[in-house]
Short mmCIF file of C-alpha atoms and ligand atoms in Angstrom, two decimals:
data_model
loop_
_atom_site.label_atom_id
_atom_site.label_comp_id
_atom_site.label_asym_id
_atom_site.label_seq_id
_atom_site.Cartn_x
_atom_site.Cartn_y
_atom_site.Cartn_z
CA MET W 1 64.10 132.45 88.94
CA HIS W 2 61.36 130.11 90.13
CA HIS W 3 59.71 127.58 87.88
CA SER W 4 56.19 126.44 88.54
CA GLU W 5 55.84 122.64 88.35
CA ARG W 6 54.39 122.92 84.87
CA ASP W 7 57.20 124.93 83.25
CA GLN W 8 60.05 122.88 84.78
CA PRO W 9 62.62 122.11 82.07
CA PRO W 10 63.40 118.43 81.40
CA ILE W 11 65.98 117.32 83.94
CA ARG W 12 68.39 116.11 81.26
CA GLU W 13 68.62 119.66 79.91
CA LEU W 14 69.60 121.06 83.32
CA TYR W 15 72.32 118.45 83.73
CA ASP W 16 73.59 118.80 80.17
CA GLN W 17 73.92 122.52 80.57
CA TYR W 18 74.95 122.94 84.20
CA VAL W 19 76.41 119.72 85.65
CA LEU W 20 79.84 118.38 84.71
CA PRO W 21 79.46 115.09 82.89
CA THR W 22 81.50 112.94 85.32
CA TYR W 23 78.73 110.32 85.54
CA ALA W 24 77.00 108.30 82.83
CA ARG W 25 73.69 108.43 84.68
CA PHE W 26 70.80 106.02 84.27
CA PRO W 27 67.85 107.83 82.66
CA LEU W 28 65.84 108.14 85.83
CA CYS W 29 65.06 111.18 87.99
CA LEU W 30 64.21 110.14 91.51
CA ALA W 31 61.90 112.38 93.47
CA ARG W 32 61.10 110.70 96.79
CA GLY W 33 61.53 107.53 98.79
CA GLU W 34 60.13 105.58 101.71
CA GLY W 35 61.79 102.47 103.14
CA SER W 36 63.09 100.40 100.24
CA ARG W 37 60.81 102.07 97.71
CA VAL W 38 61.55 105.15 95.60
CA TRP W 39 59.45 107.07 93.11
CA ASP W 40 60.54 108.92 90.00
CA GLU W 41 59.23 112.32 88.97
CA ALA W 42 56.38 110.74 87.03
CA GLY W 43 55.30 108.82 90.13
CA ARG W 44 56.54 105.40 88.97
CA GLU W 45 57.58 103.17 91.86
CA TYR W 46 60.85 101.22 92.09
CA LEU W 47 62.19 98.73 94.59
CA ASP W 48 65.53 100.23 95.68
CA PHE W 49 68.20 97.55 96.14
CA GLY W 50 71.08 100.01 95.66
CA ALA W 51 70.18 102.27 98.60
CA GLY W 52 72.32 105.05 97.16
CA ILE W 53 75.28 102.60 96.90
CA ALA W 54 75.07 101.17 100.40
CA VAL W 55 74.26 104.48 102.06
CA CYS W 56 70.61 104.47 103.16
CA SER W 57 71.02 101.84 105.90
CA LEU W 58 67.57 102.55 107.32
CA GLY W 59 65.90 102.94 103.93
CA HIS W 60 64.51 106.27 102.80
CA ALA W 61 62.89 108.78 105.13
CA HIS W 62 63.10 106.69 108.30
CA PRO W 63 61.12 108.72 110.87
CA ARG W 64 63.81 108.41 113.55
CA LEU W 65 66.52 109.69 111.23
CA THR W 66 64.47 112.55 109.80
CA GLU W 67 63.42 113.55 113.31
CA ALA W 68 67.01 113.48 114.61
CA ILE W 69 68.26 115.59 111.69
CA SER W 70 65.49 118.14 111.94
CA ARG W 71 65.78 118.39 115.74
CA GLN W 72 69.55 118.95 115.50
CA ALA W 73 69.10 121.43 112.63
CA ARG W 74 66.74 123.45 114.84
CA THR W 75 69.24 123.35 117.71
CA LEU W 76 72.79 123.68 116.36
CA GLY W 77 73.83 122.62 112.88
CA HIS W 78 77.50 123.45 112.63
CA THR W 79 80.26 124.87 114.78
CA SER W 80 83.61 123.83 113.15
CA ASN W 81 86.13 121.81 115.12
CA LEU W 82 87.38 124.84 117.03
CA TYR W 83 84.88 123.89 119.75
CA TYR W 84 83.53 120.84 121.52
CA THR W 85 80.02 119.61 120.73
CA ARG W 86 78.22 116.80 122.55
CA PRO W 87 77.03 114.79 119.51
CA GLN W 88 80.63 114.33 118.25
CA GLY W 89 81.88 113.13 121.63
CA GLU W 90 78.95 110.76 122.02
CA LEU W 91 79.30 109.40 118.49
CA ALA W 92 83.02 108.73 118.99
CA GLN W 93 82.22 106.83 122.18
CA ARG W 94 79.50 104.85 120.37
CA LEU W 95 81.84 103.89 117.50
CA VAL W 96 84.65 102.81 119.84
CA GLU W 97 82.13 100.74 121.83
CA LEU W 98 80.83 99.00 118.75
CA VAL W 99 84.36 98.10 117.62
CA GLY W 100 84.86 96.84 121.17
CA VAL W 101 88.60 97.58 121.18
CA PRO W 102 89.96 100.75 122.81
CA GLY W 103 90.65 103.48 120.28
CA ARG W 104 89.73 106.98 119.17
CA CYS W 105 88.01 108.53 116.14
CA PHE W 106 88.44 111.36 113.66
CA PHE W 107 85.43 112.63 111.70
CA CYS W 108 85.21 113.74 108.08
CA ASN W 109 82.70 113.77 105.23
CA SER W 110 83.21 110.90 102.82
CA GLY W 111 84.91 107.60 102.23
CA ALA W 112 87.78 109.05 100.23
CA GLU W 113 88.41 111.61 102.95
CA ALA W 114 88.35 108.91 105.63
CA ASN W 115 90.92 106.93 103.62
CA GLU W 116 93.06 110.07 103.26
CA ALA W 117 93.18 110.15 107.06
CA LEU W 118 94.40 106.53 106.99
CA TYR W 119 97.15 107.25 104.43
CA LYS W 120 98.31 110.21 106.48
CA LEU W 121 98.25 108.11 109.65
CA ALA W 122 100.40 105.50 107.87
CA ARG W 123 102.92 108.16 106.76
CA ARG W 124 103.00 109.79 110.15
CA PHE W 125 103.53 106.38 111.76
CA GLY W 126 106.15 105.28 109.24
CA ASN W 127 108.10 108.51 109.32
CA LEU W 128 108.05 108.94 113.09
CA THR W 129 108.93 105.33 113.97
CA SER W 130 111.91 104.90 111.64
CA THR W 131 114.99 106.94 110.99
CA GLY W 132 115.07 106.37 107.23
CA GLY W 133 111.38 107.27 106.82
CA ARG W 134 108.72 104.79 105.77
CA HIS W 135 105.78 106.02 103.78
CA GLU W 136 104.56 103.24 101.50
CA VAL W 137 101.11 101.69 101.77
CA ILE W 138 100.41 98.30 100.23
CA THR W 139 96.92 98.08 98.70
CA PHE W 140 95.39 95.52 96.30
CA HIS W 141 94.50 94.88 92.70
CA GLN W 142 90.79 95.47 92.02
CA SER W 143 90.45 97.54 95.18
CA PHE W 144 88.49 100.79 95.35
CA HIS W 145 89.36 103.53 97.84
CA GLY W 146 87.87 106.69 96.32
CA ARG W 147 88.57 109.49 93.86
CA THR W 148 91.01 111.89 95.53
CA LEU W 149 94.53 112.02 94.10
CA ALA W 150 95.90 109.74 96.81
CA SER W 151 92.91 107.40 96.65
CA ILE W 152 93.23 106.83 92.91
CA ALA W 153 96.87 105.89 93.52
CA ALA W 154 95.72 103.53 96.29
CA THR W 155 92.97 102.05 94.12
CA GLY W 156 94.15 99.05 92.13
CA GLN W 157 92.16 99.83 88.98
CA GLU W 158 93.62 101.52 85.92
CA LYS W 159 90.30 103.07 84.87
CA VAL W 160 90.16 105.50 87.83
CA ARG W 161 93.69 106.81 87.16
CA LYS W 162 93.76 107.31 83.44
CA GLY W 163 94.56 110.91 82.53
CA PHE W 164 95.32 111.99 86.12
CA GLU W 165 99.02 111.12 86.13
CA PRO W 166 101.46 111.58 87.75
CA LEU W 167 100.15 109.36 90.51
CA THR W 168 100.70 110.26 94.14
CA PRO W 169 103.76 108.24 95.18
CA GLY W 170 103.80 105.78 98.05
CA PHE W 171 101.24 103.18 96.97
CA VAL W 172 101.93 99.73 95.61
CA GLN W 173 99.43 96.97 94.81
CA ALA W 174 99.54 93.28 95.66
CA VAL W 175 97.25 90.41 94.65
CA TYR W 176 94.20 90.15 96.93
CA ASN W 177 94.05 87.02 99.09
CA ASP W 178 97.70 86.27 98.28
CA LEU W 179 100.12 86.73 101.18
CA ALA W 180 103.20 85.89 99.13
CA SER W 181 102.30 88.72 96.76
CA VAL W 182 102.17 91.15 99.71
CA GLU W 183 105.64 90.08 100.79
CA SER W 184 106.93 90.43 97.24
CA VAL W 185 105.89 94.11 96.89
CA ALA W 186 107.05 95.13 100.39
CA THR W 187 110.16 97.28 100.79
CA GLU W 188 112.05 98.85 103.68
CA ARG W 189 109.78 101.87 103.15
CA THR W 190 106.53 99.95 103.77
CA ALA W 191 104.49 101.45 106.61
CA ALA W 192 101.06 99.85 106.28
CA VAL W 193 98.71 97.49 104.47
CA LEU W 194 95.23 98.76 103.55
CA LEU W 195 92.45 96.54 102.29
CA GLU W 196 88.71 96.26 101.90
CA PRO W 197 87.79 93.16 103.95
CA ILE W 198 85.20 92.63 101.21
CA GLN W 199 86.04 94.25 97.88
CA GLY W 200 82.89 96.10 96.81
CA GLU W 201 83.24 98.05 93.57
CA SER W 202 85.03 95.24 91.80
CA GLY W 203 82.33 92.67 92.47
CA ILE W 204 81.84 91.63 96.15
CA VAL W 205 84.98 89.60 96.79
CA PRO W 206 85.61 88.73 100.46
CA ALA W 207 89.06 88.27 101.97
CA THR W 208 89.66 84.75 103.22
CA ALA W 209 90.08 84.12 106.95
CA LYS W 210 93.50 82.66 106.23
CA PHE W 211 94.57 85.82 104.37
CA LEU W 212 93.37 88.12 107.19
CA CYS W 213 95.22 86.05 109.81
CA GLY W 214 98.34 85.95 107.64
CA LEU W 215 98.23 89.72 107.10
CA ARG W 216 97.93 90.40 110.82
CA ARG W 217 100.92 88.16 111.54
CA LEU W 218 102.96 89.74 108.75
CA CYS W 219 102.14 93.30 109.85
CA ASP W 220 103.12 92.47 113.44
CA ALA W 221 106.36 90.82 112.36
CA ARG W 222 107.39 93.73 110.09
CA GLY W 223 106.09 96.62 112.18
CA TRP W 224 103.42 97.71 109.66
CA LEU W 225 99.92 98.98 110.39
CA LEU W 226 96.99 96.84 109.28
CA MET W 227 94.21 99.14 108.10
CA PHE W 228 90.72 98.19 106.90
CA ASP W 229 88.63 100.22 104.47
CA GLU W 230 85.15 99.46 105.82
CA VAL W 231 83.53 102.31 103.87
CA GLN W 232 81.19 99.92 102.06
CA CYS W 233 81.19 96.78 104.21
CA GLY W 234 81.17 98.36 107.67
CA LEU W 235 78.61 99.41 110.26
CA GLY W 236 76.02 96.72 109.79
CA ARG W 237 76.00 95.83 106.12
CA THR W 238 77.41 92.34 106.66
CA GLY W 239 75.22 91.67 109.70
CA ASP W 240 78.01 92.75 112.05
CA TRP W 241 79.16 96.23 113.03
CA CYS W 242 82.60 95.21 111.82
CA GLY W 243 82.64 93.71 108.33
CA TRP W 244 85.97 91.99 108.98
CA ARG W 245 84.39 89.96 111.80
CA SER W 246 81.98 88.35 109.32
CA LEU W 247 84.78 86.55 107.53
CA GLY W 248 85.62 83.72 109.88
CA ALA W 249 88.67 85.24 111.58
CA PRO W 250 87.12 87.23 114.44
CA GLU W 251 90.42 87.22 116.35
CA VAL W 252 92.05 89.49 113.75
CA GLU W 253 91.91 93.14 114.80
CA PRO W 254 93.10 96.05 112.66
CA ASP W 255 95.12 99.07 113.79
CA ALA W 256 92.81 101.51 112.02
CA VAL W 257 89.51 101.49 110.12
CA SER W 258 87.73 103.91 107.77
CA TRP W 259 83.95 104.30 107.53
CA ALA W 260 81.50 106.38 105.49
CA LYS W 261 78.51 105.46 103.30
CA GLY W 262 75.89 103.92 105.62
CA MET W 263 77.28 105.56 108.74
CA ALA W 264 74.73 108.38 108.97
CA GLY W 265 71.97 106.76 106.93
CA SER W 266 72.09 109.35 104.09
CA PHE W 267 73.88 112.31 105.64
CA PRO W 268 77.41 112.69 104.13
CA MET W 269 79.74 111.52 106.85
CA GLY W 270 83.00 109.63 107.23
CA ALA W 271 85.27 108.66 110.10
CA ILE W 272 88.30 106.68 111.10
CA TRP W 273 88.98 104.67 114.23
CA VAL W 274 92.56 104.31 115.42
CA ARG W 275 93.47 101.60 117.90
CA ASP W 276 95.02 102.55 121.20
CA ARG W 277 98.27 100.71 120.77
CA PRO W 278 101.75 101.67 121.81
CA VAL W 279 104.31 102.78 119.25
CA THR W 280 107.98 103.57 119.72
CA MET W 281 109.28 106.66 117.96
CA HIS W 282 112.68 106.59 116.30
CA THR W 283 113.85 108.86 119.12
CA GLY W 284 113.10 106.02 121.55
CA GLU W 285 110.14 107.87 123.02
CA ALA W 286 106.96 105.82 123.63
CA ALA W 287 103.59 107.05 122.33
CA ARG W 288 100.11 105.83 121.45
CA LEU W 289 99.32 105.42 117.76
CA GLY W 290 96.47 107.96 117.88
CA ASP W 291 98.75 110.57 119.45
CA LEU W 292 100.67 110.77 116.16
CA TYR W 293 97.69 112.87 115.07
CA GLY W 294 98.44 115.72 117.44
CA PRO W 295 96.87 119.22 117.36
CA GLY W 296 97.26 120.85 113.95
CA SER W 297 98.29 117.62 112.18
CA HIS W 298 95.01 117.02 110.36
CA GLY W 299 91.59 118.61 110.09
CA THR W 300 88.43 119.48 108.21
CA THR W 301 85.81 122.20 108.54
CA PHE W 302 82.65 120.12 108.34
CA GLY W 303 83.86 116.81 109.80
CA GLY W 304 81.88 115.65 112.80
CA ASN W 305 79.51 118.58 112.85
CA PRO W 306 76.50 118.23 115.14
CA LEU W 307 74.09 117.64 112.26
CA GLY W 308 76.08 114.71 110.85
CA CYS W 309 76.79 113.25 114.27
CA ALA W 310 73.12 113.41 115.27
CA ALA W 311 72.26 111.62 112.03
CA ALA W 312 74.90 108.95 112.67
CA LEU W 313 73.83 108.44 116.29
CA ALA W 314 70.19 108.06 115.22
CA THR W 315 71.24 105.59 112.48
CA LEU W 316 73.38 103.45 114.79
CA ASP W 317 70.78 103.54 117.61
CA THR W 318 68.04 102.50 115.21
CA ILE W 319 70.14 99.62 113.87
CA THR W 320 70.54 98.46 117.48
CA ASP W 321 66.96 99.05 118.63
CA GLU W 322 65.37 97.45 115.57
CA GLY W 323 67.73 94.44 115.67
CA LEU W 324 68.97 95.18 112.16
CA LEU W 325 72.33 93.40 112.47
CA ALA W 326 70.68 90.02 112.98
CA HIS W 327 68.04 90.97 110.42
CA ALA W 328 70.66 91.87 107.78
CA ALA W 329 72.46 88.55 108.35
CA GLU W 330 69.23 86.57 108.15
CA VAL W 331 67.63 88.34 105.18
CA GLY W 332 71.01 88.37 103.42
CA ALA W 333 71.31 84.59 103.79
CA PHE W 334 67.74 84.25 102.54
CA ALA W 335 68.54 86.43 99.50
CA LEU W 336 71.65 84.37 98.68
CA GLU W 337 69.64 81.17 98.89
CA GLN W 338 66.90 82.60 96.66
CA LEU W 339 69.41 83.94 94.13
CA ARG W 340 71.27 80.63 93.98
CA GLY W 341 67.93 78.93 93.42
CA ILE W 342 67.11 80.96 90.28
CA GLY W 343 68.92 78.38 88.21
CA SER W 344 69.62 80.56 85.17
CA SER W 345 72.56 79.57 82.99
CA LEU W 346 73.38 83.29 82.76
CA ILE W 347 74.32 83.41 86.44
CA GLY W 348 77.87 82.38 87.26
CA GLU W 349 78.68 82.83 90.92
CA VAL W 350 76.47 84.40 93.59
CA ARG W 351 78.60 85.87 96.39
CA GLY W 352 77.70 87.78 99.48
CA VAL W 353 78.03 88.55 103.15
CA GLY W 354 74.89 89.83 104.86
CA LEU W 355 73.29 92.46 102.62
CA MET W 356 76.37 92.97 100.46
CA ILE W 357 75.52 90.71 97.55
CA GLY W 358 77.00 90.20 94.09
CA VAL W 359 75.52 88.20 91.25
CA GLU W 360 78.17 87.46 88.67
CA LEU W 361 77.01 86.92 85.12
CA ASP W 362 78.60 83.98 83.34
CA ALA W 363 80.82 85.60 80.70
CA ARG W 364 80.40 82.70 78.26
CA THR W 365 76.63 82.21 78.32
CA VAL W 366 75.94 85.95 78.55
CA SER W 367 77.86 86.66 75.35
CA ASP W 368 75.14 84.83 73.38
CA THR W 369 72.33 87.01 74.78
CA ALA W 370 71.20 90.58 74.27
CA LEU W 371 73.30 91.52 77.35
CA GLY W 372 76.49 90.45 75.59
CA LYS W 373 75.93 92.10 72.25
CA SER W 374 76.82 95.75 72.75
CA GLU W 375 79.65 98.03 73.82
CA ARG W 376 77.89 98.55 77.14
CA ALA W 377 79.09 96.16 79.86
CA PRO W 378 76.71 93.25 80.58
CA SER W 379 76.42 94.35 84.23
CA LEU W 380 75.18 97.80 83.13
CA GLN W 381 72.73 96.32 80.67
CA LEU W 382 71.32 93.98 83.28
CA VAL W 383 70.86 96.94 85.61
CA ASP W 384 69.08 98.81 82.75
CA CYS W 385 66.68 95.89 82.26
CA LEU W 386 66.03 95.56 86.01
CA GLN W 387 65.29 99.26 86.22
CA ALA W 388 62.80 99.00 83.37
CA ALA W 389 61.17 96.19 85.37
CA GLY W 390 60.99 98.33 88.54
CA LEU W 391 64.12 97.26 90.46
CA LEU W 392 67.17 99.44 91.14
CA ALA W 393 70.50 97.58 91.47
CA VAL W 394 74.13 98.67 91.13
CA PRO W 395 76.69 97.36 88.64
CA ALA W 396 80.14 96.28 89.87
CA GLY W 397 82.84 95.76 87.28
CA THR W 398 81.73 94.49 83.88
CA HIS W 399 79.88 91.33 84.94
CA VAL W 400 78.58 91.73 88.47
CA MET W 401 75.27 93.13 89.65
CA ARG W 402 75.27 94.30 93.27
CA TRP W 403 72.46 94.39 95.78
CA LEU W 404 73.11 96.68 98.73
CA PRO W 405 69.61 97.26 100.06
CA ALA W 406 68.60 98.98 103.28
CA LEU W 407 69.38 96.89 106.36
CA ASN W 408 65.64 96.78 107.13
CA VAL W 409 64.65 95.40 103.72
CA THR W 410 62.00 92.71 104.18
CA ARG W 411 61.91 89.08 103.02
CA THR W 412 58.89 89.95 100.89
CA GLU W 413 60.87 92.72 99.18
CA VAL W 414 63.72 90.27 98.56
CA GLU W 415 61.25 87.80 97.06
CA ARG W 416 59.88 90.52 94.79
CA ALA W 417 63.39 91.52 93.69
CA VAL W 418 64.37 87.91 93.00
CA ALA W 419 61.19 87.42 90.95
CA ILE W 420 62.03 90.52 88.88
CA LEU W 421 65.60 89.32 88.29
CA LYS W 422 64.36 85.87 87.34
CA ARG W 423 61.88 87.31 84.85
CA VAL W 424 64.46 89.67 83.32
CA LEU W 425 67.03 86.88 82.92
CA ALA W 426 64.40 84.66 81.26
CA GLU W 427 63.53 87.48 78.85
CA VAL W 428 67.08 88.30 77.70
C1 PLP H 501 85.48 100.54 99.85
C2 PLP H 501 85.30 101.98 99.48
N1 PLP H 501 86.20 102.88 99.90
C3 PLP H 501 86.09 104.18 99.59
C4 PLP H 501 85.05 104.65 98.81
C5 PLP H 501 84.97 106.11 98.50
O1 PLP H 501 83.94 106.68 99.24
P1 PLP H 501 83.37 108.11 98.82
O2 PLP H 501 82.72 107.94 97.50
O3 PLP H 501 82.40 108.45 99.93
O4 PLP H 501 84.52 109.04 98.78
C6 PLP H 501 84.09 103.76 98.35
C7 PLP H 501 82.99 104.23 97.52
O5 PLP H 501 82.37 103.50 96.78
C8 PLP H 501 84.21 102.37 98.69
O6 PLP H 501 83.34 101.47 98.26
#
């Protein structure tokens, strides 16, 4: 059945009747976007500082991305991984080059799926390099790794697990930025440590350089893999291709990394990179880490299809050609400075690396305002107020508002967003 524009049912009715209620959505139906601006169905304009939760790296409808996707769609959209296709090979080369350390990639469709590939790599590694079998992965409190059964066990937040027990075994959480805590949860079955170099969902919390260096040393000493979940902080967001290199310990290199979100600029895409490092099997045989993923060991139908890879290549090339790494670092620093200058007593800490920015509300002062006087978390209420004022932001935890704008967001747009936030904070 086709509806003419005039007899379209209200969008809420369609969702209420036909879409499972997994999300408490904001009351806004977005219809189109351009750069860092989006419009709702009624034609009202918003400044988009969420970018689809750190996905639209080039903003909306970037001509180079739309052209690459439509050209590839006209040529060859999907083949499965039974065959070779040029875009996948070229994208893998591009990703290995931007990490700058020899390695190889596997392609999938989302962040959770990329992390699944890391957990399976850790188990494969642990089980093939020890006689007793090692399968445990150490992750961290307040982490977020996705919504699959294994990822909710990896994620150090009770709220994502409730009602889905029993949890997938093999994950244990330590305190973030606390090396002694990592040692205290380790066992003879530990195979790997997985962390977000900058925790995103729980409020933009970066790992310290000292912690990263300590983890690398510990992993080397104990024969564990060090794996980084760069789903949110990777591929340009921090002003560097590699989020972990923005944290003051550029000498630390991981054994494996997961990516998704901004990777293909809006096309659903994920990947992992696995370092080319030697491993010794329990049989005494020498191998390369990536070879533990031999033919038949892992797979996915859609992963790395030509359409997604063309979108990712266009995204990464545009970031390079438009100088968006340096731009993200510079505009991000400008945004931090502007936010810190707001001088509202409601703002606690302002944290950020590049264009991954968190504004933490002060729990004490906020409790006396309209934002602190309802069941709804203050972060959500602030985002509601910003939306009403024409700015889209993303909540993180109960007290943090996140800005994850497109990497090509302008200084003027940042100034406009800061002015909106300032006005909203003054009004509540
Ligand atoms: C650090 C991190 N890892 C994994 C995920 C899961 O990614 P996806 O939602 O694409 O499965 C997210 C999503 O927010 C994330 O921020």
